[in-house]
XYZ file of C-alpha atoms in Angstrom:
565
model
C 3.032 -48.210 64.490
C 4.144 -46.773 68.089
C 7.838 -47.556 67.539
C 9.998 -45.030 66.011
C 11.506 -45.599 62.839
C 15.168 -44.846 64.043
C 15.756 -46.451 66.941
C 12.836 -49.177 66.969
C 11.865 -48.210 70.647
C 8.346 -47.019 71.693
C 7.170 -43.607 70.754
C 6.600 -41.499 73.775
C 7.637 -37.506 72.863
C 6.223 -35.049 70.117
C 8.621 -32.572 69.060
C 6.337 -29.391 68.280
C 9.747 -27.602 67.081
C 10.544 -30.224 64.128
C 6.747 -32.188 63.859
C 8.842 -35.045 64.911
C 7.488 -37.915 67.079
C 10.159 -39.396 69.533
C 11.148 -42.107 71.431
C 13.398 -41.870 74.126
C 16.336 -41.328 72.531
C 15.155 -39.043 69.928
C 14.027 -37.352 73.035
C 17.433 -36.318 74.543
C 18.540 -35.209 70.525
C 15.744 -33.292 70.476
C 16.421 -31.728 74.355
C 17.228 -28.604 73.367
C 13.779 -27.697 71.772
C 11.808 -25.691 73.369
C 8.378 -27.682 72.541
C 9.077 -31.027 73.643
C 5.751 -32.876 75.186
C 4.786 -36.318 76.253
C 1.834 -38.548 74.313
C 0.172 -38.954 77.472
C -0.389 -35.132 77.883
C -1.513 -34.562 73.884
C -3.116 -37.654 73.117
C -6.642 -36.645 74.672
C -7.198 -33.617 71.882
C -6.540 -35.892 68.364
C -9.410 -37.497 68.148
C -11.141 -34.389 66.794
C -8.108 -33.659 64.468
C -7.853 -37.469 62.725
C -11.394 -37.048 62.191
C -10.297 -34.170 59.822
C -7.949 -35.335 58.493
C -9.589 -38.522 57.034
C -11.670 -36.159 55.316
C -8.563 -33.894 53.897
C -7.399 -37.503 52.895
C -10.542 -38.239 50.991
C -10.590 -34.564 50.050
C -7.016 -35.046 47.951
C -8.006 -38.698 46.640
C -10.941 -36.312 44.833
C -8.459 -33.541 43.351
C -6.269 -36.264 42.243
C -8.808 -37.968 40.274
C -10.180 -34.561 38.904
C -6.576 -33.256 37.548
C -7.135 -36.067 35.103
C -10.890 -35.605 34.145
C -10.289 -32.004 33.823
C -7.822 -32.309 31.293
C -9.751 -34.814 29.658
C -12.373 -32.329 29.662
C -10.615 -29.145 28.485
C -8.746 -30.868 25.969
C -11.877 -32.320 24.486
C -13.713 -28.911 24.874
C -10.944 -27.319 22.836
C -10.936 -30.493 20.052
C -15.016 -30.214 19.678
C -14.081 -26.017 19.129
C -11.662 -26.557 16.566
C -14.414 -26.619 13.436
C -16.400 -23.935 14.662
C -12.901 -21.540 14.637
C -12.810 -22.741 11.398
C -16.083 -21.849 10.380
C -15.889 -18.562 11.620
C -12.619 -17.710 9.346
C -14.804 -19.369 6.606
C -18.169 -17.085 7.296
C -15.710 -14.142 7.671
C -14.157 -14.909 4.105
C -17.131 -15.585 2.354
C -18.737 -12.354 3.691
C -15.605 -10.356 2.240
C -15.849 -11.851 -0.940
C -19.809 -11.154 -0.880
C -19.077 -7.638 -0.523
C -16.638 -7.776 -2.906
C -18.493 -9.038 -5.343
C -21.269 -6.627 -4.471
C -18.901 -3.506 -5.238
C -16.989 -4.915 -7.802
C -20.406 -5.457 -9.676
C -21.476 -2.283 -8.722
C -18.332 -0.859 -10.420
C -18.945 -2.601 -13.087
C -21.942 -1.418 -14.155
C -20.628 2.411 -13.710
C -17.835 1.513 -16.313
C -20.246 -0.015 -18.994
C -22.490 2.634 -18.528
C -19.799 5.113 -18.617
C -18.246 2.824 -21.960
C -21.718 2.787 -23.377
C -22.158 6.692 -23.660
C -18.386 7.018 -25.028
C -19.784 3.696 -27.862
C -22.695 6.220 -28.084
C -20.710 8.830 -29.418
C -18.552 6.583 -31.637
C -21.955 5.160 -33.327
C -23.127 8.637 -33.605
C -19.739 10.199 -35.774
C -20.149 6.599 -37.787
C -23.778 7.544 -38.691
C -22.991 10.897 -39.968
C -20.223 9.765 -41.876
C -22.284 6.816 -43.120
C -24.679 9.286 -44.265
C -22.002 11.743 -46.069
C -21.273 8.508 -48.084
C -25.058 7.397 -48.916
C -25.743 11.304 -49.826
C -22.660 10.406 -52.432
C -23.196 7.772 -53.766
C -26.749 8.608 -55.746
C -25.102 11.595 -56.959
C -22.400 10.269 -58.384
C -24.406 7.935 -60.077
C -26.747 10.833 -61.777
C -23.485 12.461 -63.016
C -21.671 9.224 -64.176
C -24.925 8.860 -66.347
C -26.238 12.634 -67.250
C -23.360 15.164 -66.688
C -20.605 16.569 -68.626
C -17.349 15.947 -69.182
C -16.606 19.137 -67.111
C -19.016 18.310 -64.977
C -17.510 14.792 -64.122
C -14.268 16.446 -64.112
C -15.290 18.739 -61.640
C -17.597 16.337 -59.575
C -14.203 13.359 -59.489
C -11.494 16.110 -57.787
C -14.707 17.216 -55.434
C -15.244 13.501 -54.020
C -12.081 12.785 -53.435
C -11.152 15.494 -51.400
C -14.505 14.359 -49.710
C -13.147 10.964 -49.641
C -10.091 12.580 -47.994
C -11.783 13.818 -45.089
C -14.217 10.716 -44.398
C -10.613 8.380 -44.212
C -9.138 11.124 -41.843
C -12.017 10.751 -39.777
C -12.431 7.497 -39.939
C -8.706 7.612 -38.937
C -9.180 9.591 -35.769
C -12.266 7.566 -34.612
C -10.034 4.438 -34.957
C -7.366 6.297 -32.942
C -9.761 7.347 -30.209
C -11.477 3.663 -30.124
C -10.897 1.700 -27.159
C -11.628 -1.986 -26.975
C -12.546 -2.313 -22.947
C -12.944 -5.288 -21.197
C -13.033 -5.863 -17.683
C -12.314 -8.889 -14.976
C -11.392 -9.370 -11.791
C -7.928 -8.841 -10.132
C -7.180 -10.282 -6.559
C -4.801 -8.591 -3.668
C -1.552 -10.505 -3.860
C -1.880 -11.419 -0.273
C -5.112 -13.764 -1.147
C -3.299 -15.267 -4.398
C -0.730 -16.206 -2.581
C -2.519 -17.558 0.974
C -4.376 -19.459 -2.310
C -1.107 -20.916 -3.832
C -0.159 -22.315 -0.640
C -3.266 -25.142 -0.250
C -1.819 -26.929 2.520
C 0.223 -25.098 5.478
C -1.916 -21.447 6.319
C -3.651 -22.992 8.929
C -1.897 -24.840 11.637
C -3.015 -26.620 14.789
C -1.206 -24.927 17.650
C -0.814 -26.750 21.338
C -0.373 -24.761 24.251
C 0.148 -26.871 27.682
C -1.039 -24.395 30.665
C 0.094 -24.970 34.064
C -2.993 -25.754 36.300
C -2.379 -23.141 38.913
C -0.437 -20.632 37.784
C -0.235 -18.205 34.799
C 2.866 -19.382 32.858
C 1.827 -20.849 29.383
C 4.118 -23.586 27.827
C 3.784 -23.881 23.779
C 4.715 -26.999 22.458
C 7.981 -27.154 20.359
C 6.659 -29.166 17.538
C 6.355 -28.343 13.662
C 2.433 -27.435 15.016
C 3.165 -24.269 16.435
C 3.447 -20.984 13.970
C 7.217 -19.897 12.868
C 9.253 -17.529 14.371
C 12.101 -16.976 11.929
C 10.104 -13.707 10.534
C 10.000 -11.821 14.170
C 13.333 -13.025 14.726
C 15.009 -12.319 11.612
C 13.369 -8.280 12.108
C 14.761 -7.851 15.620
C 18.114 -9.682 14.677
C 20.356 -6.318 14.421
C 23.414 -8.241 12.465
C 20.533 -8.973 9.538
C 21.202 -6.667 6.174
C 17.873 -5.491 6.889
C 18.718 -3.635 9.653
C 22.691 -3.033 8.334
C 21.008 -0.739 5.590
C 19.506 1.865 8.168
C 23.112 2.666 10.431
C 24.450 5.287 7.212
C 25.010 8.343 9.468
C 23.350 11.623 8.055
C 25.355 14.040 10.545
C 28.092 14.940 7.708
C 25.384 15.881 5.072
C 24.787 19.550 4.557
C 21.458 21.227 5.070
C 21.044 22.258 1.037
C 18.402 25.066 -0.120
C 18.297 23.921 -3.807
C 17.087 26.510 -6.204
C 14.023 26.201 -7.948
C 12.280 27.936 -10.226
C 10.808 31.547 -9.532
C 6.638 30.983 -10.793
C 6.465 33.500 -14.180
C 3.632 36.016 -13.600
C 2.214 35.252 -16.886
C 2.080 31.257 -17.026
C 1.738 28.316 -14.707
C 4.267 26.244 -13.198
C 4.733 23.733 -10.472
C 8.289 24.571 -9.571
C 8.986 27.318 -6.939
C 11.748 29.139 -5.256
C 13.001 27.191 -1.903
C 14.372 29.030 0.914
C 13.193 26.764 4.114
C 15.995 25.797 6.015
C 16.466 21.712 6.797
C 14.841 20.883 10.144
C 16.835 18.740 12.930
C 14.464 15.282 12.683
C 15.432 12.357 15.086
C 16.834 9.992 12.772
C 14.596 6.416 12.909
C 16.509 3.571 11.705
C 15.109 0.271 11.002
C 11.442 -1.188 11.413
C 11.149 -0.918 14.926
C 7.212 -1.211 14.842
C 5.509 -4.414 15.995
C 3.568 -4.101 12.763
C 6.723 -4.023 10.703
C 8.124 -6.925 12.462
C 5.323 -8.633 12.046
C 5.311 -8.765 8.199
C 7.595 -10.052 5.895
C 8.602 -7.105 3.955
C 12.036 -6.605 3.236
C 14.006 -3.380 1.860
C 14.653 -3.370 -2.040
C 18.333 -2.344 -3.559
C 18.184 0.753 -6.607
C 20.937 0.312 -9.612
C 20.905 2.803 -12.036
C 20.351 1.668 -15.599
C 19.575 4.817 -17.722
C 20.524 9.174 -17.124
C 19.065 11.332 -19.786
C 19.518 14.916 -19.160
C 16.633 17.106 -20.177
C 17.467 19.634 -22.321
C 15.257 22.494 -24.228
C 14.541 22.085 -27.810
C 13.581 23.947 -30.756
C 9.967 23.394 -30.284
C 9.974 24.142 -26.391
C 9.513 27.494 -25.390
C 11.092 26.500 -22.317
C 13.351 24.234 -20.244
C 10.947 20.874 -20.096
C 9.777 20.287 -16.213
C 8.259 16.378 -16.140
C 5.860 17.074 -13.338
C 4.386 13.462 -13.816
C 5.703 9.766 -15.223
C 3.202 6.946 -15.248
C 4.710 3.144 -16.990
C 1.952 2.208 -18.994
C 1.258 -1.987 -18.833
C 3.594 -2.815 -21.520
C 6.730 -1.028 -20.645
C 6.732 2.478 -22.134
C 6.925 5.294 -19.804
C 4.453 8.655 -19.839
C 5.870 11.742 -18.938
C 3.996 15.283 -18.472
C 5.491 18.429 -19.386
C 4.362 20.555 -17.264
C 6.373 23.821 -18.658
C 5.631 23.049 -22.573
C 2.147 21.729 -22.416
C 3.315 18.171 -23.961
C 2.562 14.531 -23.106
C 5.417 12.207 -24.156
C 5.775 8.618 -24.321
C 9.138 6.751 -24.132
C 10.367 3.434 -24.454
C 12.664 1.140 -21.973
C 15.507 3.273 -23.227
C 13.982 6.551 -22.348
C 14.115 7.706 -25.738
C 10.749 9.516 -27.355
C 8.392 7.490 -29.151
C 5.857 9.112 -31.727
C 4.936 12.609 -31.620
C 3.937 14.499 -27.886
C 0.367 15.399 -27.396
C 0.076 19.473 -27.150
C -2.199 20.355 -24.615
C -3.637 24.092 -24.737
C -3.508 24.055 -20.942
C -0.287 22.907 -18.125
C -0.537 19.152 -17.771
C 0.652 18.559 -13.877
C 0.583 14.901 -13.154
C -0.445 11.489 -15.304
C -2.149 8.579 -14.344
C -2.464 5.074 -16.674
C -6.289 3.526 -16.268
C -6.096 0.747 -18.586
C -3.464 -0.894 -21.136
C -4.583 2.321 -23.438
C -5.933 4.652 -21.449
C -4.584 7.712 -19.569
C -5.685 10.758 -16.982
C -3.970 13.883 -16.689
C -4.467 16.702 -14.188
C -4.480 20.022 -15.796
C -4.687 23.548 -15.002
C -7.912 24.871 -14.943
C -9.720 22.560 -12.988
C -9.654 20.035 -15.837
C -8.737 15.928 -15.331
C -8.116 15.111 -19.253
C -8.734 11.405 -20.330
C -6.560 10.477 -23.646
C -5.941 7.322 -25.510
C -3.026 5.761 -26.379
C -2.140 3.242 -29.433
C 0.369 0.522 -30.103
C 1.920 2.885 -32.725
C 2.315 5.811 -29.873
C -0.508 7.945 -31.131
C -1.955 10.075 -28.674
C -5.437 11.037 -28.942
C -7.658 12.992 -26.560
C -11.136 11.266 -25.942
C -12.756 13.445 -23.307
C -12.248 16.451 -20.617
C -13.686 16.208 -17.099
C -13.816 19.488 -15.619
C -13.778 19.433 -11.486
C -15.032 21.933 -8.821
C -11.173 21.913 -7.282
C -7.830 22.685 -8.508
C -6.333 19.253 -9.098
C -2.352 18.722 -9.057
C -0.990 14.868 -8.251
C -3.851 11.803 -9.637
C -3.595 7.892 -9.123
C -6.087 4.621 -9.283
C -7.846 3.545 -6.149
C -10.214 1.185 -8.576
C -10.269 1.052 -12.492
C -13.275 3.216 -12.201
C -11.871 5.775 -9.105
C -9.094 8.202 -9.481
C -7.804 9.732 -6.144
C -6.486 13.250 -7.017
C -4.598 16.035 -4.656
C -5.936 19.539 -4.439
C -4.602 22.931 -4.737
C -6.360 25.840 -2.079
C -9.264 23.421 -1.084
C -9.263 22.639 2.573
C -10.047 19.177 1.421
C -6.180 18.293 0.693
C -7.478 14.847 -1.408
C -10.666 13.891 -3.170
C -12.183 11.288 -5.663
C -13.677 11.858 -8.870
C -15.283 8.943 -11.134
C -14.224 8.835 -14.934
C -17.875 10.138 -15.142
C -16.744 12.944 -13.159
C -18.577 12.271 -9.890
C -16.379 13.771 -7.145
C -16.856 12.578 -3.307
C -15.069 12.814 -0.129
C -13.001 10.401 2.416
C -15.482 10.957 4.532
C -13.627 8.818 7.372
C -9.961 10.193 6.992
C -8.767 12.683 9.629
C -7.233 15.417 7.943
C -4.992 18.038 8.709
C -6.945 21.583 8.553
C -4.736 22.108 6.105
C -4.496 23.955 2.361
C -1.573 23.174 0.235
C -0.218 25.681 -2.715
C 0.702 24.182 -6.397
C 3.708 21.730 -6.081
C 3.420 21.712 -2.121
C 1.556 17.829 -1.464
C 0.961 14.922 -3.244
C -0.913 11.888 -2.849
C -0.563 7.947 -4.090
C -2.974 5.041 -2.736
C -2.017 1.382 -1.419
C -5.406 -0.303 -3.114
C -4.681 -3.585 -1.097
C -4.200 -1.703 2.260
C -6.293 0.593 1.924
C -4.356 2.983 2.724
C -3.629 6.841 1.319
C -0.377 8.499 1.139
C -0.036 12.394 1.247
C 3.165 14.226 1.416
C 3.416 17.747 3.153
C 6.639 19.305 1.398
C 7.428 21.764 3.747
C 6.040 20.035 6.861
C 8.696 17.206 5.973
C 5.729 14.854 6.701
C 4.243 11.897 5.201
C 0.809 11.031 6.152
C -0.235 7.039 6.364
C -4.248 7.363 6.335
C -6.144 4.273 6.740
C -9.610 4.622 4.852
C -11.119 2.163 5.835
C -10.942 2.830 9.889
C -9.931 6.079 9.809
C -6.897 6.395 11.622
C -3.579 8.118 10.403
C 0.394 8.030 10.829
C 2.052 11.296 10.326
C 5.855 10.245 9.210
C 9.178 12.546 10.007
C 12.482 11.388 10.078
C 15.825 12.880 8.860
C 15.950 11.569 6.179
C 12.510 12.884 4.693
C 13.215 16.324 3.551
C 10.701 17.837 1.380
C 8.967 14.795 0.199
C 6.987 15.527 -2.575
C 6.206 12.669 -4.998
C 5.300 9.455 -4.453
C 4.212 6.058 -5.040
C 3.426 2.344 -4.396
C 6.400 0.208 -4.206
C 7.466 -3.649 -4.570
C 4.903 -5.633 -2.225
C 2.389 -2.709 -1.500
C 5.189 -0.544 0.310
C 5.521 3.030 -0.498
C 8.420 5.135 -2.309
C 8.829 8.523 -1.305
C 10.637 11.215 -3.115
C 12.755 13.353 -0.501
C 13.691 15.973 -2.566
C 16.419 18.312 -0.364
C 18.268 15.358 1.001
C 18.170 13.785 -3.114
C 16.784 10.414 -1.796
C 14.145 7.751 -2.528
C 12.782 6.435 1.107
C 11.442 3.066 0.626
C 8.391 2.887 3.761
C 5.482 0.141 4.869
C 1.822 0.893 4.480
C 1.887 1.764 8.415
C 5.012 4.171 8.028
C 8.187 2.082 9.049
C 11.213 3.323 7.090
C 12.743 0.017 4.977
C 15.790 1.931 3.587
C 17.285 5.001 1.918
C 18.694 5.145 -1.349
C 20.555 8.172 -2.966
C 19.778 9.289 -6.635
C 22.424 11.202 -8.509
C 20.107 14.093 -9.262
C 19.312 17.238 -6.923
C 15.708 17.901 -5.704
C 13.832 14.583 -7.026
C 10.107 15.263 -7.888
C 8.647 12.605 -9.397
C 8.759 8.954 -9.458
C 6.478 6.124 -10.206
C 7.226 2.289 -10.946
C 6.143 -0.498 -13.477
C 4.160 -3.317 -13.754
C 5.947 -5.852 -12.243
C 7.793 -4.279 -9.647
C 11.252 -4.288 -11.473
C 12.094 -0.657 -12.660
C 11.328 2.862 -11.252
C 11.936 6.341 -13.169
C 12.346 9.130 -11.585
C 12.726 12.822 -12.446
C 13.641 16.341 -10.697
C 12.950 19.949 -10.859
C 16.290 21.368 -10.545
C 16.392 24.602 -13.047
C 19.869 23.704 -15.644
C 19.942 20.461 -14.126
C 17.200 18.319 -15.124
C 17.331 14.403 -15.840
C 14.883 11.281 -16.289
C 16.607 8.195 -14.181
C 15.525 4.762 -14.862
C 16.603 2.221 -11.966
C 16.384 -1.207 -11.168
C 14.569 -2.512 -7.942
C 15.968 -5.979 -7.138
C-alpha cells in the first residue's frame, strides 16, 4: 500500500503539481515541480479528508444503484401512461363524432322540414287537379246519359282539351318532383385513417441522456416516417422541379373586357390596372405544407369549344358560372343571355337552356338533381334537373344582399359572395335564413360585380375569397378564426375558384391566363397555363378527374375541359 507502483520502493513525496504520490525516485522526475512535499509534513491533516471521502464513496455506490431504479421507474411510468394517451385520443374522437352527430341531426331535420313544405305544395297542386277530375267525371256521366248529340259533341272536344291541361300539369309536377334522401358522408381524411386498421398509431421510443438535453430516438420500424418531410424539402423532387419556370420574360397584359351596357347587367368589365411586381414564391416552403402529403396535380387538355353567338342570343354568351353535376354533365350560366345550359362530357348542349327573366351570375349543384343560381336582383334561384335534361324552376329565395359567386358548405348551407355589402361573404339556408361568419376576420372591404369570389374547403374548414384587383387570395379558417392573405407573381387577378383534388384549392389567375393549384393554408403546389386569355371560371367533378374552365375575353371566348392526373 506505501510502495509505489513504479519503482516498488516506499512512498515518501506528494506531487501537488500532478496528484502523484512518489517515492524517491519519482521524486527527482518530479524535481522540477514546484509543489513537491514530504508525507511526514501532510500526513497530520487527512484524517479529516478520508473521513469524507468514505462518505463521497458511499455517496456514488447510491447514484450508481439509482441510475438503474430510475430508469426502471421512468420507463414503467411511461408504460402504465400509454392507455390513458390512448384514451384521451379515444374521448377526443368520440366527442367529435357526438357533435357531429348532434349537427348533422340538427341539419337534418331543417332539410325534412324544408322537403316537407316543398311535398306540401306538391300534395296541394295534386288535390286541385284531383278535384278538376272528380268535378268531371259526374258530368260526363249526366251527358253520356241525358244530353244531345250536339251536346256530347260539344262536351267530348271540351274534356279533352281539359284532359290536355291536367297531363301538362301533371307533366310539370313530375318534372319539378324531387325524390330526396339523405345519409351521412365522412371527410376523406377519417375514411382513410379507417381503411388503414393497423399502423396509425405507433409506439415511439425516445432514449434521453440523464444529464443533458440531447434526445436520442430509436431507429426502429417504431418510430413515425420521415420520407414525407424529406421528400418536401428534397429540392431535386418533381414537386419542387414544377415551381423554378421563370415569370421574368412574361409581359404585364391589360386584357380587354367588356365595357358594362347602361341598360343591362353584366359581370364583365373594362381592365386597365397595371400588373404589380409580386415576389415570386416557389414551392411549399411552409412547415404545414411539408407536413402533409399533398402533391401538385398535372392539367391535359381534352376538349376547346369556342363560344360563339347564336340566333337566339341577343348577345355574345359570357358563362359566369360551371358547376359538374354528380353524374358527369356540366352546368353552365349565361350570364349575358339569361340561359342555364347543361352539357355532356363532350361539352356539347343537352336539352333545351332554362330562360331566366333575370342575369344568372354563378351556379351551384345541391344534390344529384338539384341546383342554386345567384341572380340579379337579390334572388338565389333553386331549379331541378332530370335525367332527360329538363330544367325546371322549383322555388326563388330572395336575399337582403346582392349575391354574385355561391357554393356548398353542408347539403343544407350555401356560402354566397356579396356585391356592395361590407360583409364580403355570407350564408343563407335553402329556407332562406341568412347568417354571418361571425369568427372570420375580414377585410373592411366592399367588392363591385365580378371583383371577388368565394369557394369553401368543407373538410378544412376553411373559406376561400379572391380580391381581383388586390391580386390576393384570402385562406380564412372558420372555425378559429384566423386568415392567410395569398400574393405571389403568379396570382394576377384571381377571380374564380374552387376546391381541388385532396381538399386543395384551384385558383383562376386571370391576367397571367393560369390555374394556381394551392393548400388549404395557402402554399402554392404548381402553375399551369390554359390556352385561353383572362380565365373566369372553373370548377371540377366528382371524382377529382376533370376540371372546365371558361373566360371572359370579349371575341375570344371558350369552355376548356382538362384532365387532372
Amino acid at each position: 500500500m506505501d510502495k509505489c507502483r513504479d519503482h516498488n520502493k516506499t512512498i515518501k513525496f506528494f506531487c501537488e503539481d500532478h496528484s502523484k504520490l512518489c517515492c524517491n525516485t519519482c521524486a527527482f522526475i518530479h524535481r522540477k515541480c514546484d509543489n513537491v512535499n514530504e508525507l511526514a509534513s501532510l500526513s497530520n491533516l487527512e484524517g479529516l479528508e478520508l473521513q469524507d471521502l468514505n462518505k463521497t464513496l458511499l455517496k456514488l455506490t447510491i447514484d450508481n444503484v439509482s441510475i438503474k431504479r430510475n430508469s426502471e421507474k421512468a420507463l414503467s411510468e411511461t408504460n402504465e401512461n400509454l392507455p390513458k394517451q390512448i384514451d384521451e385520443i379515444k374521448d377526443r374522437i368520440i366527442d367529435i363524432l357526438n357533435k357531429e352527430q348532434i349537427k348533422i341531426i340538427k341539419d337534418a331535420d331543417i332539410f325534412k322540414a324544408e322537403e316537407m313544405k316543398r311535398l306540401g305544395e306538391i300534395t296541394k297542386a295534386c288535390s286541385h287537379m284531383n278535384s278538376n277530375i272528380n268535378e268531371l267525371i259526374p258530368f260526363i256521366s249526366a251527358v253520356g246519359k241525358h244530353g244531345t248529340t250536339q251536346q256530347k259533341y260539344i262536351i267530348t272536344k271540351v274534356i279533352k282539351d281539359n284532359i290536355k291541361d291536367i297531363e301538362t300539369q301533371i307533366t310539370e309536377e313530375r318534372n319539378k318532383h324531387v325524390h330526396s334522401t339523405v345519409s351521412v358522408e365522412f371527410s376523406k381524411q377519417l375514411l382513410s385513417l379507417l381503411s388503414e386498421e393497423k399502423g396509425f398509431v405507433k409506439l415511439k421510443v425516445e432514449r434521453h441522456f440523464t444529464h443533458t438535453d440531447a434526445v436520442q430516438t430509436s431507429p426502429t420500424e417504431m418510430q413515425e416516417s420521415s420520407e414525407v418531410i424529406s421528400s418536401a424539402r428534397n429540392p431535386t423532387s418533381p414537386h419542387n422541379r414544377n415551381h423554378r419556370r421563370s415569370l421574368k420574360n412574361l409581359p404585364a397584359r391589360k386584357p380587354e373586357l367588356a365595357p358594362e351596357p347602361p341598360t343591362e347587367e353584366t359581370i364583365e368589365r373594362r381592365d386597365t390596372t397595371s400588373i404589380m411586381s409580386l415576389p415570386v414564391t416557389t414551392g411549399c416552403s411552409s412547415a404545414s405544407a411539408q407536413a402533409a402529403p399533398i402533391k401538385a396535380v398535372t392539367l391535359e387538355q381534352l376538349l376547346s369549344v369556342d363560344i360563339k353567338q347564336t340566333e337566339d342570343d341577343g348577345k355574345e354568351p359570357f358563362l359566369s358560372g360551371l358547376k359538374f353535376l354528380p353524374d358527369g354533365r356540366l352546368v353552365t350560366v349565361d350570364n349575358n343571355n339569361k340561359k342555364c345550359i347543361l352539357m355532356d362530357g363532350r361539352l356539347q348542349i343537352q336539352g333545351k337552356p332554362y330562360k331566366f327573366n333575370k342575369y344568372p351570375r354563378d351556379v351551384e349543384c345541391l344534390s344529384q338533381c338539384e341546383l342554386a343560381v345567384t341572380m340579379s336582383g337579390k334572388t338565389v334561384c333553386l331549379l331541378s334537373v332530370s335525367h332527360d335534361n329538363v330544367i325546371v324552376l322549383t322555388r326563388e329565395i330572395k336575399t337582403s344582399t346582392d349575391v354574385f359567386s355561391i357554393c356548398c358548405r353542408t347539403p343544407t348551407n350555401m356560402v354566397f359572395s356579396t356585391c356592395d355589402d361590407s360583409r364580403p361573404v355570407r350564408m343563407i339556408t335553402q329556407a332562406g335564413i341568412e347568417s354571418d361568419f361571425d369568427r372570420v376576420p375580414f377585410t373592411k372591404k366592399t367588392y363591385k360585380l365580378g371583383e371577388s369570389k368565394c369557394t369553401y374547403v368543407t373538410s378544412k374548414n376553411t373559406l376561400v375569397l379572391t380580391d381581383r384587383y388586390a391580386h390576393t387570395v384570402y385562406m380564412y379558417d372558420t372555425v378559429k378564426g384566423t386568415s392567410r392573405a395569398v400574393t405571389n407573381a403568379n396570382i394576377q387577378q384571381p377571380v374564380g375558384a374552387c376546391v381541388g383534388p385532396g381538399d386543395t384549392v384551384l385558383v383562376c389567375s386571370g391576367a397571367r391566363d393560369y390555374v394556381v393549384h394551392l393548400t388549404d393554408k395557402g402554399d402554392i403546389l404548381g402553375t399551369y397555363r390554359v390556352d385561353m386569355t383572362l380565365p373566369f371560371s372553373m370548377c371540377m367533378n366528382k371524382d377529382g378527374t376533370r376540371l372546365a374552365v371558361s373566360n371572359g375575353t370579349i371575341g375570344m371566348r371558350k369552355l376548356m375541359m382538362y384532365k387532372l392526373s
